[in-house]
């Protein structure tokens, strides 16, 4: 039996971008929350599509168009199975998490919300799960209400319970916080939502690459994620919605593909999911995402979950040993996101010094400015780990921080 370290090395061999030097040093890529690298299989699947089939879908005019349609719709089924949706019709292609949320706000939101209604979001949301709802509130007169976050980065479930009342029509929360790593208790949230008959949208951007997600088991109404954080191509994403909700929603954008019949007297709309997919879709992106999912499913995911846990535990342990580190986000249930401040140093300076050593992290507000205000910090340094990171890389991060400490303090 291979040990975990060997297994991770094998996985690393599948990701060509990991094997390069940056600033004269071997790359240590700890910015997976922003985007993950892509395995050869994904790069090759996209290239192969453009090399061979490269035709538009749903036109049926020739053999290659049929082939493209088949691959495109098979990709939809791969996503459906991956997240446990009942039907492929419940999988809508988007450009990413951001577009998925905007779609729900613009369609379900405008149809169902009016003055006096409430939308609950958590205090740890990414801007993409805040701003579309603020825009919707401006349009409808609904009100945005914030579920508080505890000092350790957990969602305040008591505070959440107090906010639940009949005016709450929608709860939009992240599954995993990109800035804290907190894994939110979606089943508890859904249970309370059902009592109140509120609709639940979950932002899964930071979840799907780290653990299995089953939308049916979670019983969420909408679930959104991006391909590029799941080892797939950029410009591609998924909106899952329960069929009955999607059916009742008006279309998002108008154009080709989303119509059943179009005349100057009026237009009728296509069936699901095409009603929401106006224009030529990102065909290669869908095929690339499906390839990423198949790649991930071919790995020992249980072992990888444990491996990522060991990476984050190791980071916490080394932080305690080094001292002078303020960790932002210490929820008991957290993904492999290590967000911190080196006391006395600005996060941007720490990031620059790490970059000089070939260590890629993200610094700043992580598109969560309200959360940064909640913790009264200008931003943090974020090392976000993935399946291909190693304990040695975490060691290297802390050696880098030791150097940064000497230089900056
Ligand atoms: N939600 C969370 C939790 C994120 O981390 C991100 C991206 O960082 C997004 C939403 C937005 O994703 P995208 O830019 O791929 O639409």
XYZ file of C-alpha atoms and ligand atoms in Angstrom:
425
model
C 0.000 0.000 0.000
C 1.335 3.438 -0.863
C 1.579 5.923 1.969
C -0.153 9.287 1.856
C 3.008 11.241 0.999
C 3.675 9.006 -2.039
C 0.047 9.261 -3.096
C 0.163 13.065 -2.940
C 3.369 13.043 -5.005
C 1.578 10.937 -7.639
C -1.256 13.467 -7.708
C 1.221 16.339 -8.018
C 2.598 14.706 -11.160
C -0.801 15.206 -12.782
C -0.597 19.003 -12.333
C 2.037 20.507 -14.647
C 1.811 24.056 -13.287
C 2.989 22.905 -9.860
C 6.408 22.055 -11.298
C 7.840 25.450 -12.080
C 10.079 28.010 -10.478
C 8.759 31.415 -9.448
C 11.228 34.148 -8.524
C 13.990 31.574 -8.861
C 12.420 29.260 -6.257
C 10.298 26.125 -6.649
C 6.655 27.198 -6.619
C 4.728 26.545 -3.429
C 1.158 27.213 -4.439
C -1.064 28.044 -1.465
C -3.668 30.145 -3.235
C -6.155 27.414 -4.042
C -9.053 29.399 -2.596
C -8.571 31.840 -5.474
C -8.248 29.115 -8.092
C -6.852 25.595 -8.237
C -4.399 24.312 -10.789
C -5.613 21.970 -13.526
C -4.637 18.346 -14.055
C -3.314 17.223 -17.444
C -6.598 15.402 -18.092
C -8.529 18.696 -18.011
C -6.016 20.602 -20.118
C -6.021 17.767 -22.633
C -9.850 17.420 -22.723
C -10.270 21.106 -23.595
C -7.516 21.002 -26.203
C -8.917 17.789 -27.699
C -12.354 19.373 -28.059
C -10.914 22.299 -30.017
C -8.596 20.001 -32.004
C -11.408 17.738 -33.158
C -15.124 18.112 -32.443
C -15.259 21.916 -32.121
C -18.864 22.558 -33.178
C -21.842 24.331 -31.720
C -24.364 22.381 -29.657
C -28.075 21.664 -30.101
C -27.997 22.534 -33.806
C -28.023 18.932 -35.025
C -26.999 20.023 -38.511
C -24.014 17.689 -38.849
C -22.100 14.870 -37.206
C -19.635 17.033 -35.266
C -22.449 19.169 -33.881
C -24.152 15.978 -32.671
C -20.912 14.864 -31.041
C -20.438 18.232 -29.345
C -24.028 18.096 -28.037
C -23.502 14.581 -26.718
C -20.315 15.528 -24.868
C -21.892 18.727 -23.546
C -25.010 16.986 -22.210
C -22.942 14.102 -20.803
C -20.974 16.746 -18.899
C -24.239 17.988 -17.398
C -25.057 14.447 -16.259
C -21.588 14.121 -14.712
C -22.253 17.250 -12.640
C -25.739 16.024 -11.734
C -24.348 12.757 -10.364
C -21.436 14.540 -8.668
C -23.741 16.670 -6.492
C -26.576 14.151 -6.208
C -29.235 16.126 -8.102
C -32.288 14.167 -9.251
C -32.326 15.320 -12.876
C -29.911 16.895 -15.371
C -32.568 19.561 -15.973
C -31.719 20.900 -12.521
C -28.157 21.713 -13.600
C -27.826 25.123 -15.241
C -24.489 26.154 -16.737
C -23.230 29.549 -15.651
C -19.967 31.489 -15.837
C -19.332 30.740 -12.176
C -20.614 31.161 -8.644
C -21.099 34.899 -9.135
C -23.335 34.457 -12.147
C -25.331 31.691 -10.445
C -26.190 33.983 -7.526
C -26.995 36.892 -9.835
C -29.266 34.629 -11.853
C -31.268 33.598 -8.788
C -31.457 37.204 -7.556
C -32.619 38.509 -10.946
C -35.204 35.791 -11.575
C -36.448 34.067 -8.421
C -35.743 37.196 -6.388
C -37.538 39.725 -8.573
C -40.511 37.431 -8.947
C -40.916 36.463 -5.313
C -39.703 39.354 -3.151
C -41.406 42.624 -2.370
C -41.287 45.447 0.148
C -40.961 44.257 3.718
C -39.560 40.816 2.838
C -36.192 39.836 4.273
C -33.100 38.142 2.907
C -30.692 36.673 5.457
C -27.009 36.450 4.588
C -24.209 35.599 6.965
C -21.533 38.032 8.056
C -18.880 35.874 6.385
C -20.187 36.043 2.816
C -18.077 36.773 -0.251
C -19.141 40.006 -1.977
C -20.776 37.876 -4.666
C -23.262 36.619 -2.073
C -23.919 40.118 -0.738
C -24.042 42.613 -3.597
C -26.608 40.831 -5.844
C -28.977 40.762 -2.838
C -28.319 44.436 -2.081
C -29.178 45.225 -5.703
C -32.324 43.114 -5.399
C -33.299 44.947 -2.211
C -32.946 48.268 -4.031
C -35.222 46.969 -6.786
C -37.880 45.327 -4.623
C -37.838 47.144 -1.278
C -36.814 43.944 0.510
C -34.355 44.178 3.394
C -30.958 42.501 3.848
C -30.346 41.170 7.348
C -27.032 39.775 8.545
C -26.522 36.613 10.602
C -23.719 37.404 13.066
C -20.360 35.614 13.175
C -18.807 34.551 16.492
C -15.263 35.529 17.510
C -13.908 32.091 16.559
C -15.352 32.417 13.048
C -18.385 30.186 13.565
C -21.829 31.253 12.472
C -23.888 32.441 15.460
C -26.687 29.872 15.298
C -28.541 31.401 18.256
C -28.408 34.773 16.542
C -29.642 33.084 13.385
C -32.594 31.486 15.222
C -33.566 34.887 16.628
C -33.667 36.371 13.139
C -35.984 33.719 11.749
C -39.507 34.993 11.222
C -42.158 34.873 8.490
C -40.707 37.878 6.636
C -37.518 35.907 5.884
C -38.101 34.627 2.352
C -34.512 33.678 1.496
C -31.397 32.549 3.351
C -28.181 32.833 1.328
C -25.104 31.414 3.053
C -21.734 30.083 2.137
C -20.969 26.406 2.716
C -17.301 27.152 3.444
C -15.944 30.620 4.166
C -13.164 31.610 1.787
C -11.646 33.973 4.370
C -12.007 31.886 7.561
C -12.281 28.304 6.387
C -15.407 27.802 8.531
C -17.647 24.976 7.352
C -21.185 26.128 8.025
C -23.834 23.709 9.389
C -26.069 23.682 6.308
C -28.376 20.901 7.649
C -29.146 23.006 10.766
C -29.770 26.076 8.622
C -32.074 24.161 6.264
C -33.997 22.646 9.188
C -34.785 26.092 10.567
C -35.538 27.424 7.085
C -38.122 24.698 6.472
C -40.046 25.608 9.639
C -40.220 29.149 8.281
C -40.763 28.108 4.643
C -37.740 30.155 3.563
C -35.803 29.280 0.419
C -32.119 28.384 0.933
C -29.274 29.203 -1.458
C -25.838 27.830 -0.633
C -22.624 29.217 -2.088
C -20.511 26.107 -2.568
C -17.544 27.837 -4.237
C -15.130 26.763 -1.493
C -16.788 23.463 -0.601
C -16.919 21.162 -3.619
C -13.136 20.805 -3.976
C -12.738 19.774 -0.341
C -15.483 17.267 0.441
C -18.481 15.450 -1.072
C -21.622 17.522 -1.470
C -25.073 15.960 -1.912
C -27.727 18.569 -2.666
C -30.549 16.119 -2.106
C -29.282 15.098 1.299
C -28.665 18.741 2.227
C -32.155 19.547 0.872
C -31.027 22.989 -0.313
C -33.080 24.865 -2.913
C -30.152 26.357 -4.814
C -26.468 25.419 -4.791
C -23.842 27.294 -6.804
C -20.165 26.717 -7.524
C -17.348 27.551 -9.938
C -15.413 25.115 -12.078
C -12.066 26.867 -11.679
C -11.912 26.213 -7.926
C -12.600 22.534 -8.637
C -9.606 21.828 -10.920
C -11.663 22.780 -13.993
C -11.452 25.668 -16.450
C -12.304 29.301 -15.730
C -15.463 30.964 -17.064
C -17.590 27.959 -16.151
C -19.911 27.268 -13.274
C -23.005 25.508 -12.071
C -26.333 26.548 -10.636
C -28.291 23.685 -9.134
C -31.938 24.454 -8.445
C -34.886 22.283 -7.478
C -36.909 21.623 -10.595
C -40.152 23.119 -9.299
C -38.389 26.375 -8.370
C -36.505 26.644 -11.664
C -39.713 25.972 -13.568
C -41.502 28.842 -11.875
C -38.676 31.308 -12.431
C -38.701 33.693 -15.386
C -35.699 33.516 -17.745
C -32.462 35.365 -16.946
C -31.045 36.562 -20.276
C -32.839 36.565 -23.599
C -31.355 35.217 -26.815
C -30.837 32.077 -28.826
C -31.390 28.628 -27.264
C -33.638 29.902 -24.472
C -36.742 30.214 -26.649
C -39.344 27.683 -27.718
C -40.885 29.998 -30.302
C -40.083 33.587 -31.187
C -42.210 36.033 -33.139
C -42.782 39.792 -33.028
C -46.099 39.074 -31.348
C -44.337 37.402 -28.446
C -41.916 34.681 -27.417
C -42.377 31.470 -25.484
C -39.508 29.995 -23.538
C -37.634 26.740 -23.750
C -37.791 23.947 -21.173
C -35.258 23.490 -18.376
C -32.357 23.982 -18.242
C -32.152 25.779 -21.625
C -34.538 28.509 -20.502
C -31.587 29.869 -18.488
C -28.868 29.273 -21.076
C -29.175 32.014 -23.683
C -26.496 32.104 -26.359
C -23.695 29.731 -27.287
C -22.489 28.131 -24.037
C -18.953 27.426 -22.881
C -18.910 23.961 -24.442
C -15.236 23.234 -23.877
C -15.636 24.558 -20.331
C -18.421 22.089 -19.579
C -16.336 19.225 -20.959
C -13.323 20.433 -18.979
C -15.341 20.645 -15.760
C -16.769 17.155 -16.261
C -13.227 15.870 -16.818
C -12.085 17.543 -13.587
C -14.945 15.880 -11.707
C -14.118 12.471 -13.179
C -10.477 13.008 -12.256
C -11.425 13.869 -8.673
C -13.800 10.916 -8.419
C -10.956 8.650 -9.495
C -8.950 9.691 -6.426
C -9.224 8.397 -2.870
C -11.324 11.281 -1.593
C -11.561 10.005 1.991
C -7.801 9.952 2.211
C -7.589 13.423 0.678
C -10.055 14.861 3.209
C -7.831 13.467 5.984
C -4.739 14.787 4.226
C -6.163 18.301 4.022
C -7.096 18.092 7.721
C -3.500 17.206 8.535
C -2.261 20.200 6.494
C -4.422 22.687 8.376
C -3.629 21.101 11.759
C 0.065 21.305 10.943
C -0.313 25.000 10.048
C -2.062 25.735 13.346
C 0.627 23.868 15.289
C 3.493 25.673 13.547
C 1.737 29.010 14.099
C 1.623 28.326 17.840
C 5.341 27.419 17.805
C 6.372 30.489 15.789
C 4.342 32.965 17.876
C 3.226 36.438 16.888
C 0.534 35.032 14.617
C -3.116 35.988 14.957
C -5.289 33.383 13.293
C -8.578 34.682 11.906
C -11.008 31.775 11.861
C -10.704 28.991 14.416
C -14.034 27.258 14.054
C -13.904 23.603 15.136
C -15.145 22.584 11.697
C -12.941 24.248 9.150
C -11.543 23.535 5.702
C -7.858 23.888 4.811
C -7.844 27.696 4.822
C -5.246 29.332 7.052
C -6.032 33.031 7.377
C -3.789 35.058 9.655
C -1.930 38.224 10.511
C 1.722 38.437 11.402
C 1.459 40.822 14.327
C 3.130 44.152 13.585
C 3.315 43.552 9.817
C 0.933 44.524 7.035
C -0.516 41.483 5.201
C 0.554 42.904 1.823
C 4.218 43.104 2.953
C 4.094 39.540 4.256
C 2.639 38.402 0.921
C 5.395 40.154 -1.036
C 8.145 38.581 1.060
C 6.575 35.134 0.683
C 6.246 35.645 -3.068
C 9.976 36.401 -3.268
C 10.491 32.924 -1.812
C 8.226 31.313 -4.418
C 5.312 30.969 -1.972
C 1.970 32.041 -3.472
C -0.633 33.185 -0.945
C -3.392 35.747 -1.139
C -3.435 38.895 0.937
C -6.116 41.528 1.473
C -9.833 41.433 2.182
C -10.567 38.324 0.084
C -13.744 39.967 -1.263
C -15.168 39.844 2.262
C -14.842 43.460 3.384
C -17.733 43.287 5.894
C -16.069 40.270 7.523
C -12.728 42.086 7.756
C -14.563 45.006 9.411
C -16.176 42.524 11.839
C -12.710 41.358 12.920
C -11.366 44.913 12.769
C -8.483 43.986 10.440
C -7.468 45.573 7.130
C -7.134 42.134 5.615
C -5.303 38.887 6.248
C -2.693 36.644 4.688
C -4.456 33.535 3.421
C -2.771 30.227 2.702
C -5.425 27.993 1.152
C -4.429 24.378 0.706
C -5.611 21.728 -1.727
C -5.293 18.003 -2.347
C -1.806 18.357 -3.879
C -0.154 20.396 -1.143
C 2.317 18.713 1.184
C 3.344 18.983 4.814
C 6.765 20.106 3.542
C 5.103 23.027 1.796
C 3.428 24.049 5.058
C 6.877 23.854 6.697
C 8.233 26.072 3.919
C 5.447 28.608 4.528
C 6.522 28.928 8.158
C 10.216 29.140 7.268
C 9.161 31.934 4.928
C 7.233 33.606 7.736
C 10.255 33.356 10.022
C 12.251 35.236 7.378
C 9.441 37.757 6.935
C 9.421 38.284 10.691
C 13.162 39.011 10.736
C 12.834 41.413 7.846
C 9.662 43.236 8.826
C 9.662 43.376 12.642
N -18.089 32.658 -3.097
C -16.960 32.314 -2.469
C -17.054 31.738 -1.092
C -15.733 32.478 -3.096
O -14.612 32.129 -2.466
C -15.690 33.012 -4.405
C -14.414 33.249 -5.085
O -13.401 33.462 -4.472
C -16.898 33.345 -5.018
C -18.072 33.154 -4.344
C -16.939 33.890 -6.417
O -16.532 32.922 -7.328
P -16.330 33.276 -8.867
O -15.426 34.476 -8.893
O -15.693 32.062 -9.430
O -17.667 33.566 -9.434
